Structures are given as structure tokens and as C-alpha cells.
Amino acid sequence: MNKSISLQTNGQGLYEITDEVIALVSESKTIDGLCTVFVQHTSASLIIQENADSSARRDLEGWLNAFINQIDFDFTHTAEGSDDMPSHIKAALTAVSLSIPIAHGRMQLGTWQGIYLWEHRRGRHARSVVVNVR
Amino acid sequence: MNKSISLQTNGQGLYEITDEVIALVSESKTIDGLCTVFVQHTSASLIIQENADSSARRDLEGWLNAFINQIDFDFTHTAEGSDDMPSHIKAALTAVSLSIPIAHGRMQLGTWQGIYLWEHRRGRHARSVVVNVR
Amino acid sequence: MNKSISLQTNGQGLYEITDEVIALVSESKTIDGLCTVFVQHTSASLIIQENADSSARRDLEGWLNAFINQIDFDFTHTAEGSDDMPSHIKAALTAVSLSIPIAHGRMQLGTWQGIYLWEHRRGRHARSVVVNVR
């Protein structure tokens, strides 16, 4: 089963999609299997991170920007905006696909794990994530 | 097939789980398939790295700490200890899931590839890794 | 189905393998499934990145070298050359496996996504990538 999740982002940050993925796994009626989440973009990525304390996600976002800003490098690929090339780098350093085992009809996420789309660009963007359940 | 590997870590570093994963693939009697390894935590991660020379793994660990220390950023998420937020960052930059093809009954790891849990926290932690073979 | 793609690299950079992977997916006649790409090395990695403008890939390569050079750390694992340990780090921070959903007989890559082997070493290297289609 392949289904898409569409998101409208509004600036940099983590957008949780755990409930949408859980719903698709449930809909597939898969008891034992594998759920793969794939983002169809190169300036947004995927991350599984702590779902308990939002300060962890804010620090993650703030730190990643600080890190990119502190590396001294002159980009040549600037036609799509000053936040485009840093976004490609952030996407390259995080994940484009994640695979989560399914057992007893449930994704085997740990207690504190949530699934997020990580938007790296400023402004509004339409994002698409494909969820594959087998 | 889904099976769990439980580890007790004792400080930062790479803990090899290659033999445990090979044993589970063998137990599953899968001839052609896919083995997915998934870590159920957000302050430890997974890595496939050189299994030959331990100095490579020590440099990896030392370098990652040096890198995080050299980025100037004040964390706000400090309630769980000063090593918690750096651990989330390290986990975000490495892997939560790895998928390795199985052919002729064997995982298709390269000659020098070993599978490791990468513990990012100090102190002792109970860690769980789910191995899915299909 | 498991098939290997062999590449001869000639220095650092991104080597596109999208067409080779598409051909293997097509050959497998899979309508709905999952394509997993796995690199059998620890000093080269995989990346899905923008396939439109080569300046984005050059910036990615240049930035990654600038980043590694700007972190102050003395490597001890130097027996295999001064570019070996930086290559292991780059591989650790990018991907060893990528999984792409297949629907209607086609990999669900986004419009601007290409699949690349990322060679991190200087010199010439024979590289092997395993493509698993299920």
C-alpha cells in the first residue's frame, strides 16, 4: 500500500505526522510488516525525534541554523533564495526515508519517538510524503 | 519477522550488533529479502562503519563530540542533563533505521562494514533495537 | 530481486545512478513495492538530491569539505591516507541505505530528486551499490 500525506508548511521547523502515519498503517490492516516514509523533496527532510518536550525540537531547529551559519562557505547556487542551499545541506545531513517495523498491527516506535517532516525553508511550501506499508 | 535486541550501554561509543543481526537473519531462514534495523530511542542511533580498525571508531566518537562542542549555541532543553540535547542532535544527524538487502541467505554487507548502536549519552542506558526481516 | 550496480569513481563528488536504479525497478516488473539502495562501503555514501542544477551539487561537495576542515580535531586513524577518516565521518553523517516506494510500476521520486553515490575519497575507487526491489 502506498498513500500520500500532503502538508502545507509555513516556515522552518518540525511538523508532526505521527498520527497520519499511524492511521495509514491501521487502514492497511498489516499485522507484521514494515512502514517506510519517504519525502519527495530535497529542501525538506524526515526525522524521528522526542515528542514529549517541545523545547527539544526548538533547540534542534535553532542549533541546526547556528551550525550552518557558523561554517564559513560562499554558496554559488543562490538563484532560488539564500535559504535554498542551506536547506539542501540540512536535507543531506538528515533523512529522506525512514523505515519502521510493524508488529502486532502497530508501528514499533519507542515511547518518546514521533515522526516529523522537517521543513528547512522559510515561506510557505506544499510538501508531499509517501507512506509505504508492506 | 520482528525480533528485539536489548543492550545495556555504559557511556558514549559504538556498540557492535552485527553478530546479533546476522543470527536473526539466519534464524528467519530468509533467502532473498530485506533486513531493517530500527532503534527505539532519540538519544542513541545506528551506524554502519568500518569494523577493522578500532581507531576509526574512536576518531568518529571524538570528532563528533569536538564538532558539537565547537558550535556556539545555548540549549534551553537542559532538564534531562547537559548531554541530552547534544545526543538528540547526534541522533538527528545519523540514522534511526538502516535497511540491508539479503541475498543467498546472507546480508549484503561490504567486507569492512559492521552494524553498531551509537550511544550518545553518558551513564548507563538500556537500549532496544528492533530487527525486521522480510 | 537483488542486483548490483558497479561504479568506478574518480575523486570526490556525486555520481548519479538514478537511471540504473530505474532500469532495475523496471526489469523487476514490480507494480507496487519498495526499492532499497544500499552502498557496501564506509567511505562513500548515498544521497537523494536536486538533479536540476549542478551548482547545487558542487556547493554540497564544497560545503562538506569546508565543514570538515573547520572542525578542529586531530585524527589518529591516518594509516589509510589523510582523506580516509574525513570520508568515514561524511559517510556517517549521510546515508548508507535509502528506501523509495514503488507505485504504478514507478519509483515515487519527486520531480527534482536524483539518486547519487557520494564518493568521499580522492583517487579512483571501485564502488558497489546493491539494489533490492520487493
Coordinates of C-alpha atoms in Angstrom, one line a residue:
Chain A
M1 CA 0.0 0.0 0.0
N2 CA 1.2 3.5 -0.9
K3 CA -0.5 6.6 0.3
S4 CA 0.5 10.2 0.3
I5 CA 0.4 12.8 3.1
S6 CA 0.2 16.4 1.9
L7 CA 1.3 19.2 4.2
Q8 CA 1.3 23.0 3.8
T9 CA 4.3 24.2 5.8
N10 CA 4.8 27.8 6.9
G11 CA 8.4 28.3 7.8
Q12 CA 11.3 26.3 9.2
G13 CA 10.5 23.7 11.9
L14 CA 9.3 20.2 12.7
Y15 CA 5.8 19.3 11.6
E16 CA 4.5 16.1 13.3
I17 CA 2.9 13.4 11.0
T18 CA 2.9 10.5 13.5
D19 CA -0.9 10.3 13.7
E20 CA -1.3 10.4 10.0
V21 CA 1.2 7.6 9.5
I22 CA -0.4 5.5 12.3
A23 CA -3.8 5.9 10.6
L24 CA -2.4 4.6 7.3
V25 CA -0.8 1.6 9.0
S26 CA -4.1 0.9 10.7
E27 CA -6.0 1.3 7.5
S28 CA -3.7 -1.2 5.8
K29 CA -4.6 -3.9 8.4
T30 CA -1.0 -5.0 8.3
I31 CA -0.1 -7.2 11.4
D32 CA 3.6 -7.8 10.7
G33 CA 5.4 -5.6 8.2
L34 CA 7.4 -2.6 7.5
C35 CA 6.3 1.1 7.2
T36 CA 8.5 3.3 5.0
V37 CA 8.1 7.0 5.0
F38 CA 9.6 8.9 2.1
V39 CA 9.8 12.7 1.4
Q40 CA 9.6 13.8 -2.2
H41 CA 11.7 17.0 -1.8
T42 CA 15.3 18.0 -1.4
S43 CA 14.9 21.0 0.8
A44 CA 12.8 19.3 3.5
S45 CA 13.5 16.0 5.3
L46 CA 12.3 13.5 7.8
I47 CA 13.2 13.0 11.4
I48 CA 12.1 10.8 14.3
Q49 CA 12.6 12.8 17.5
E50 CA 11.4 13.3 21.0
N51 CA 7.7 14.0 21.1
A52 CA 7.5 15.0 24.8
D53 CA 9.1 18.4 25.2
S54 CA 8.8 21.0 22.5
S55 CA 11.9 22.7 23.8
A56 CA 14.0 19.8 22.4
R57 CA 12.5 20.4 18.9
R58 CA 13.1 24.2 19.2
D59 CA 16.7 23.6 20.2
L60 CA 17.2 21.2 17.3
E61 CA 15.9 23.8 14.9
G62 CA 17.9 26.6 16.4
W63 CA 21.1 24.6 16.7
L64 CA 20.9 23.5 13.0
N65 CA 20.7 27.1 11.9
A66 CA 23.5 28.1 14.2
F67 CA 25.7 25.3 12.8
I68 CA 25.1 26.2 9.1
N69 CA 25.7 29.9 9.8
Q70 CA 29.0 29.2 11.6
I71 CA 30.6 27.3 8.7
D72 CA 32.4 29.7 6.5
F73 CA 31.5 29.0 2.9
D74 CA 30.3 31.1 -0.1
F75 CA 27.4 29.4 -1.9
T76 CA 27.2 29.8 -5.7
H77 CA 23.7 28.2 -6.0
T78 CA 21.7 31.2 -4.9
A79 CA 19.1 31.6 -7.6
E80 CA 16.4 30.1 -5.6
G81 CA 17.0 32.2 -2.5
S82 CA 19.5 32.4 0.3
D83 CA 17.7 29.7 2.3
D84 CA 17.8 27.2 -0.5
M85 CA 21.3 25.8 -0.5
P86 CA 21.4 25.6 3.4
S87 CA 18.1 23.6 3.0
H88 CA 19.7 21.1 0.7
I89 CA 22.6 20.7 3.1
K90 CA 20.2 20.2 6.0
A91 CA 18.3 17.6 4.0
A92 CA 21.5 15.8 3.0
L93 CA 22.5 15.5 6.7
T94 CA 19.2 14.2 7.9
A95 CA 16.8 11.6 6.3
V96 CA 14.9 11.3 3.1
S97 CA 13.4 7.9 4.1
L98 CA 12.7 6.2 7.4
S99 CA 11.6 2.5 7.8
I100 CA 9.7 1.5 11.0
P101 CA 8.9 -2.2 11.7
I102 CA 5.2 -3.1 12.3
A103 CA 4.4 -5.9 14.8
H104 CA 1.1 -6.9 16.3
G105 CA -0.5 -4.3 14.0
R106 CA 1.5 -1.4 15.5
M107 CA 4.5 0.6 14.4
Q108 CA 7.3 -0.2 16.8
L109 CA 8.1 3.4 17.7
G110 CA 9.7 3.9 21.1
T111 CA 7.8 5.6 23.8
W112 CA 9.2 9.1 23.1
Q113 CA 9.5 8.8 19.3
G114 CA 7.4 11.0 17.0
I115 CA 7.7 11.2 13.2
Y116 CA 8.2 14.7 11.8
L117 CA 8.6 16.4 8.4
W118 CA 11.5 18.9 8.9
E119 CA 10.9 22.0 6.8
H120 CA 14.2 23.7 6.1
R121 CA 12.9 26.6 4.0
R122 CA 11.3 29.9 5.0
G123 CA 8.0 30.8 3.5
R124 CA 5.1 28.5 2.6
H125 CA 5.6 25.2 0.8
A126 CA 3.4 22.4 -0.2
R127 CA 5.1 19.1 0.8
S128 CA 4.3 15.5 0.0
V129 CA 5.3 12.4 2.0
V130 CA 4.7 8.9 0.6
V131 CA 3.9 6.2 3.1
N132 CA 4.6 2.6 2.0
V133 CA 3.2 -0.3 4.1
R134 CA 4.1 -3.9 3.3
Chain B
M1 CA 9.8 -11.5 11.4
N2 CA 10.4 -8.9 14.1
K3 CA 12.8 -9.5 17.0
S4 CA 14.4 -7.2 19.5
I5 CA 18.0 -6.8 20.6
S6 CA 18.4 -5.4 24.1
L7 CA 21.7 -3.7 25.0
Q8 CA 23.0 -2.2 28.2
T9 CA 25.3 0.7 27.3
N10 CA 27.8 2.2 29.6
G11 CA 28.8 5.6 28.1
Q12 CA 29.3 7.1 24.7
G13 CA 30.6 5.0 21.9
L14 CA 29.8 2.4 19.2
Y15 CA 28.4 -1.0 20.4
E16 CA 28.6 -3.6 17.7
I17 CA 25.5 -5.7 17.0
T18 CA 26.5 -7.2 13.6
D19 CA 26.6 -10.8 15.0
E20 CA 23.2 -10.5 16.7
V21 CA 21.6 -9.2 13.5
I22 CA 23.3 -12.0 11.4
A23 CA 21.9 -14.5 13.8
L24 CA 18.4 -13.2 13.5
V25 CA 18.6 -13.2 9.7
S26 CA 19.9 -16.8 9.8
E27 CA 17.1 -17.8 12.2
S28 CA 14.5 -16.3 9.8
K29 CA 15.7 -18.7 7.0
T30 CA 15.2 -15.8 4.5
I31 CA 17.0 -16.4 1.2
D32 CA 16.2 -13.2 -0.6
G33 CA 14.8 -10.3 1.4
L34 CA 15.5 -7.1 3.3
C35 CA 16.7 -6.7 6.9
T36 CA 15.7 -3.4 8.6
V37 CA 17.3 -2.4 11.9
F38 CA 15.4 0.3 13.9
V39 CA 16.5 2.0 17.2
Q40 CA 13.6 2.9 19.6
H41 CA 15.4 5.9 21.1
T42 CA 16.1 9.5 20.3
S43 CA 19.5 9.9 22.1
A44 CA 21.1 6.8 20.5
S45 CA 21.3 6.0 16.8
L46 CA 22.6 3.4 14.3
I47 CA 25.6 3.4 12.1
I48 CA 27.3 1.1 9.6
Q49 CA 31.0 1.7 9.9
E50 CA 34.4 0.2 9.5
N51 CA 34.8 -3.0 11.6
A52 CA 38.5 -3.5 11.0
D53 CA 40.4 -0.8 13.0
S54 CA 39.0 0.4 16.3
S55 CA 40.9 3.7 15.9
A56 CA 38.4 4.7 13.2
R57 CA 35.5 4.3 15.6
R58 CA 37.4 6.2 18.4
D59 CA 38.1 9.1 15.9
L60 CA 34.4 9.1 14.9
E61 CA 33.3 9.4 18.5
G62 CA 35.9 12.0 19.4
W63 CA 35.3 14.0 16.3
L64 CA 31.5 14.1 16.8
N65 CA 32.0 15.5 20.4
A66 CA 34.5 18.0 19.1
F67 CA 32.1 19.2 16.4
I68 CA 29.1 19.6 18.8
N69 CA 31.3 21.5 21.3
Q70 CA 32.7 23.8 18.6
I71 CA 29.2 25.1 17.5
D72 CA 28.3 28.1 19.6
F73 CA 24.7 27.6 20.8
D74 CA 22.8 27.8 24.2
F75 CA 20.4 25.0 24.7
T76 CA 17.2 25.6 26.5
H77 CA 16.3 21.9 26.8
T78 CA 18.6 21.0 29.7
A79 CA 16.3 19.3 32.2
E80 CA 17.5 15.9 31.3
G81 CA 21.2 16.7 31.7
S82 CA 23.8 18.6 29.7
D83 CA 24.5 15.6 27.4
D84 CA 20.8 15.1 26.4
M85 CA 20.3 17.8 23.8
P86 CA 23.7 17.1 22.1
S87 CA 22.6 13.4 22.0
H88 CA 19.3 14.4 20.2
I89 CA 21.4 16.3 17.7
K90 CA 23.8 13.5 17.1
A91 CA 20.8 11.1 16.6
A92 CA 19.2 13.5 14.1
L93 CA 22.4 13.6 12.1
T94 CA 23.0 9.9 12.0
A95 CA 20.4 7.1 11.4
V96 CA 17.4 5.7 13.2
S97 CA 16.8 3.0 10.6
L98 CA 19.1 1.0 8.3
S99 CA 17.9 -1.4 5.6
I100 CA 20.3 -4.1 4.3
P101 CA 19.5 -6.4 1.4
I102 CA 19.6 -10.2 1.9
A103 CA 20.7 -12.4 -1.0
H104 CA 21.6 -16.1 -0.9
G105 CA 20.6 -16.2 2.8
R106 CA 23.2 -13.5 3.7
M107 CA 23.0 -9.8 4.5
Q108 CA 24.9 -8.0 1.7
L109 CA 27.2 -6.0 4.0
G110 CA 30.5 -5.0 2.4
T111 CA 33.7 -6.6 3.6
W112 CA 34.5 -3.8 6.1
Q113 CA 31.0 -3.0 7.2
G114 CA 29.8 -3.6 10.8
I115 CA 26.5 -2.6 12.3
Y116 CA 26.7 -0.5 15.5
L117 CA 24.4 1.1 18.0
W118 CA 25.8 4.5 18.6
E119 CA 25.2 5.6 22.2
H120 CA 25.4 9.3 22.6
R121 CA 24.7 9.7 26.3
R122 CA 27.0 9.3 29.2
G123 CA 26.0 6.9 32.0
R124 CA 24.2 3.6 31.7
H125 CA 21.2 3.2 29.4
A126 CA 19.0 0.2 28.5
R127 CA 18.6 0.3 24.7
S128 CA 16.3 -1.6 22.4
V129 CA 16.8 -2.3 18.6
V130 CA 14.1 -3.9 16.5
V131 CA 15.2 -6.2 13.6
N132 CA 12.7 -6.7 10.9
V133 CA 13.4 -9.4 8.2
R134 CA 11.1 -9.8 5.2
Chain C
M1 CA 15.2 -9.1 -6.5
N2 CA 18.8 -8.0 -5.7
K3 CA 21.1 -6.6 -8.3
S4 CA 24.4 -4.8 -8.0
I5 CA 25.5 -1.5 -9.7
S6 CA 29.3 -1.2 -10.1
L7 CA 30.9 2.2 -10.4
Q8 CA 34.4 3.4 -10.9
T9 CA 34.8 6.7 -9.2
N10 CA 37.5 9.2 -9.9
G11 CA 37.6 11.7 -7.0
Q12 CA 35.2 13.3 -4.6
G13 CA 31.7 14.2 -5.8
L14 CA 28.2 13.0 -6.6
Y15 CA 27.8 10.2 -9.2
E16 CA 24.2 9.9 -10.5
I17 CA 22.7 6.3 -10.5
T18 CA 19.1 7.2 -11.0
D19 CA 18.8 5.7 -14.5
E20 CA 20.5 2.5 -13.4
V21 CA 18.1 2.1 -10.4
I22 CA 15.0 3.0 -12.6
A23 CA 16.1 0.3 -15.1
L24 CA 16.4 -2.4 -12.3
V25 CA 12.9 -1.4 -11.0
S26 CA 11.5 -1.7 -14.5
E27 CA 13.3 -5.0 -15.1
S28 CA 11.7 -6.4 -11.9
K29 CA 8.2 -5.7 -13.2
T30 CA 7.2 -4.6 -9.7
I31 CA 3.9 -2.6 -9.7
D32 CA 3.7 -1.8 -6.0
G33 CA 6.7 -2.2 -3.8
L34 CA 9.8 -0.8 -2.2
C35 CA 13.2 -0.2 -3.8
T36 CA 16.1 -0.1 -1.3
V37 CA 19.5 1.1 -2.4
F38 CA 22.5 0.1 -0.2
V39 CA 26.2 1.1 -0.5
Q40 CA 28.7 -1.6 0.5
H41 CA 31.4 0.9 1.7
T42 CA 32.2 3.1 4.7
S43 CA 33.9 5.9 2.9
A44 CA 31.3 6.6 0.2
S45 CA 27.6 7.1 0.8
L46 CA 24.2 7.7 -0.8
I47 CA 22.2 10.8 -1.3
I48 CA 19.0 11.9 -3.0
Q49 CA 19.4 15.5 -4.1
E50 CA 18.5 18.1 -6.7
N51 CA 19.0 16.8 -10.2
A52 CA 18.3 20.1 -12.0
D53 CA 21.2 22.5 -11.3
S54 CA 24.7 21.1 -11.0
S55 CA 25.8 24.2 -8.9
A56 CA 23.7 22.8 -6.0
R57 CA 25.8 19.6 -6.1
R58 CA 29.1 21.5 -6.3
D59 CA 28.1 23.6 -3.4
L60 CA 27.1 20.5 -1.4
E61 CA 30.5 19.0 -2.1
G62 CA 32.4 22.2 -1.4
W63 CA 30.5 22.9 1.8
L64 CA 31.0 19.4 3.2
N65 CA 34.8 19.8 2.8
A66 CA 34.8 23.3 4.3
F67 CA 32.8 22.0 7.3
I68 CA 35.1 19.0 8.0
N69 CA 38.2 21.3 7.6
Q70 CA 36.8 23.9 10.0
I71 CA 36.3 21.4 12.9
D72 CA 39.4 21.3 15.0
F73 CA 40.3 17.7 15.7
D74 CA 43.4 15.5 15.3
F75 CA 42.7 12.1 13.8
T76 CA 44.6 9.1 14.9
H77 CA 43.3 6.8 12.2
T78 CA 45.6 8.0 9.4
A79 CA 47.2 4.8 8.0
E80 CA 44.9 4.7 5.0
G81 CA 45.5 8.4 4.0
S82 CA 44.5 11.8 5.2
D83 CA 41.2 11.7 3.3
D84 CA 40.1 8.4 4.9
M85 CA 38.9 9.4 8.3
P86 CA 37.1 12.5 6.9
S87 CA 35.4 10.1 4.5
H88 CA 34.1 7.9 7.3
I89 CA 32.7 10.9 9.0
K90 CA 31.0 12.1 5.8
A91 CA 29.5 8.6 5.3
A92 CA 28.3 8.6 8.9
L93 CA 26.5 11.9 8.5
T94 CA 24.8 10.9 5.2
A95 CA 23.1 7.6 4.2
V96 CA 24.2 4.0 3.7
S97 CA 20.7 2.9 2.7
L98 CA 17.7 4.7 1.0
S99 CA 14.2 3.2 0.5
I100 CA 12.0 4.6 -2.2
P101 CA 8.3 3.4 -2.6
I102 CA 7.2 2.0 -6.0
A103 CA 3.7 2.7 -7.1
H104 CA 2.1 2.0 -10.6
G105 CA 5.4 0.5 -11.6
R106 CA 7.4 3.6 -10.9
M107 CA 9.7 4.8 -8.1
Q108 CA 8.0 7.7 -6.3
L109 CA 10.8 10.1 -6.6
G110 CA 9.9 13.8 -6.5
T111 CA 10.3 15.9 -9.7
W112 CA 13.7 17.2 -8.7
Q113 CA 15.1 14.2 -6.9
G114 CA 18.0 12.2 -8.3
I115 CA 19.8 9.3 -6.6
Y116 CA 23.6 9.7 -6.3
L117 CA 26.6 7.8 -4.9
W118 CA 28.6 10.3 -2.9
E119 CA 32.3 9.5 -3.2
H120 CA 34.2 11.0 -0.3
R121 CA 37.7 9.8 -1.2
R122 CA 40.2 11.2 -3.6
G123 CA 41.7 8.9 -6.2
R124 CA 40.0 6.1 -8.1
H125 CA 37.8 3.6 -6.3
A126 CA 35.6 0.7 -7.4
R127 CA 32.2 1.0 -5.7
S128 CA 29.3 -1.3 -5.4
V129 CA 25.7 -0.5 -4.7
V130 CA 23.1 -3.2 -4.1
V131 CA 19.5 -2.5 -5.3
N132 CA 16.8 -4.5 -3.7
V133 CA 13.3 -4.5 -5.1
R134 CA 10.3 -6.1 -3.3

